[in-house]
Structure formats: C-alpha cells, structure tokens
Short mmCIF file of C-alpha atoms in Angstrom, two decimals:
data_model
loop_
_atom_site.label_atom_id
_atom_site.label_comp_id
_atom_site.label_asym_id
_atom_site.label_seq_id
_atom_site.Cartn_x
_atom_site.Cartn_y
_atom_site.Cartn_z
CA UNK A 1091 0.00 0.00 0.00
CA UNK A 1092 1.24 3.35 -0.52
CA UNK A 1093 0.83 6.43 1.27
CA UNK A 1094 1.47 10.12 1.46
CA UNK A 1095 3.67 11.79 3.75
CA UNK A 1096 1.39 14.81 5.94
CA UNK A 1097 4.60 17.06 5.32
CA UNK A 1098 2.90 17.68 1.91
CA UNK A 1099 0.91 19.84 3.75
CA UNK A 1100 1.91 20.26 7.16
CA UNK A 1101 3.82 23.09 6.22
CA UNK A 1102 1.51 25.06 4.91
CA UNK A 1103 -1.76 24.56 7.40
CA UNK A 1104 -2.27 24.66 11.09
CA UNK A 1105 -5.57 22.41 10.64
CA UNK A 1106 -5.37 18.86 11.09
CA UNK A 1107 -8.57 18.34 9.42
CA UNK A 1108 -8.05 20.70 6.17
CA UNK A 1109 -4.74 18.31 6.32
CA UNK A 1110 -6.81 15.22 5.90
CA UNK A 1111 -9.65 16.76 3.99
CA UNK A 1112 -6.82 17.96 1.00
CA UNK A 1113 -5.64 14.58 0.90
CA UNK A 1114 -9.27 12.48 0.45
CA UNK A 1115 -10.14 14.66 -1.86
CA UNK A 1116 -7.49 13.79 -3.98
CA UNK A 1117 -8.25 10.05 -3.12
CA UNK A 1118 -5.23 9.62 -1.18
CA UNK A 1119 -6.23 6.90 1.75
CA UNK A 1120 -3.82 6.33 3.77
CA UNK A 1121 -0.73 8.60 5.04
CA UNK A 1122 2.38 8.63 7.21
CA UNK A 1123 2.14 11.42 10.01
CA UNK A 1124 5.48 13.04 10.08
CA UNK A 1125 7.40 14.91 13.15
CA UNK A 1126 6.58 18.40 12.22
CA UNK A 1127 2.84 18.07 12.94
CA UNK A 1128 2.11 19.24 16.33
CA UNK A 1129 -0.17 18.28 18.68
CA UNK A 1130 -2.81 20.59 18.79
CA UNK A 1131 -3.00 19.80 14.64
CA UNK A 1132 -2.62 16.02 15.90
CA UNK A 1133 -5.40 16.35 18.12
CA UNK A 1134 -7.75 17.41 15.09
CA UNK A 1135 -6.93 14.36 12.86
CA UNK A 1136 -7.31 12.07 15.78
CA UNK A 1137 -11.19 11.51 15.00
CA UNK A 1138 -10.76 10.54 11.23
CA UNK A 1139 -7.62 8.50 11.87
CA UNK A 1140 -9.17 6.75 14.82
CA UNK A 1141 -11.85 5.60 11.66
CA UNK A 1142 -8.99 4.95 9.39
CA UNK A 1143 -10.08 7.79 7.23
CA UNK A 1144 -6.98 8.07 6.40
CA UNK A 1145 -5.05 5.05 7.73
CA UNK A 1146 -1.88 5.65 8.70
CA UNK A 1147 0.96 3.28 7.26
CA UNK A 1148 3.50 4.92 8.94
CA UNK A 1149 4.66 7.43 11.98
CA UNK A 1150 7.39 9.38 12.01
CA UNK A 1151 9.95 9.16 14.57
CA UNK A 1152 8.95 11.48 16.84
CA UNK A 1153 5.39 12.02 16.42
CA UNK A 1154 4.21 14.47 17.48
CA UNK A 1155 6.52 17.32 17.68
CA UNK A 1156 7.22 17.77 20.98
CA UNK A 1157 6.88 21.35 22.55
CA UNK A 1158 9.61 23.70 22.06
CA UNK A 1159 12.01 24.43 24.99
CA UNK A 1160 11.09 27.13 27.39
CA UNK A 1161 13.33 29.80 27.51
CA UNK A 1162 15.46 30.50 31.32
CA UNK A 1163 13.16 32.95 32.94
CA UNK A 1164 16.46 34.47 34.88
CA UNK A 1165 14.92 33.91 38.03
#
C-alpha cells in the first residue's frame, strides 16, 4: 500500500482536518504522520484516523513534535 507523507501539507496549514480533507479529496487513503505536525494539529486528525479515514501506514519518529524548549526565565 502506498501512502502520502502529511509534510505535503503540514507546512503550509495549522488544521489537522483541512490536512486530511486535502488529501481524500485527492483520493489519497492512507498517510504517514510526520514529526513536524504538532499536537494541537494532531489532536484534530485524531477523529478521522481513529476511523482509518486516512489510515496511517507509517509514523514518524517522533510524532508528534514535541513542545519547544522554554526559555530561562532568569529567576
């Protein structure tokens, strides 16, 4: 089975499900969640991929992106 990476889009959309929704409507159906997607975006495909609308063939390692570092407050 083949798939298509999210990073086609990832980039260019903070919205998990306009993510998902580009790629069904170009009859992709399944896709492999790469690191950059965060997990607030995560959180919004997690309903469709729980269905397997997409399925997911692969995960990136490390999915998701975890939070940036804080910066030292100086305190």
């Amino acid at each position: 089975m083949l798939g298509v990476s999210t990073c086609w889009r990832s980039v260019r959309s903070n919205s998990g499900k306009a993510i998902l929704e580009d790629m069904r409507n170009l009859g992709i159906k399944a896709v492999e969640l790469e690191y950059r997607v965060s997990p607030e975006v995560f959180a919004q495909m997690q309903p469709a991929l729980e269905k397997r609308q997409p399925m997911v063939i692969s995960m990136h390692n490390v999915f998701p992106a975890p939070e940036p570092p804080r910066k030292p407050g100086g305190d």
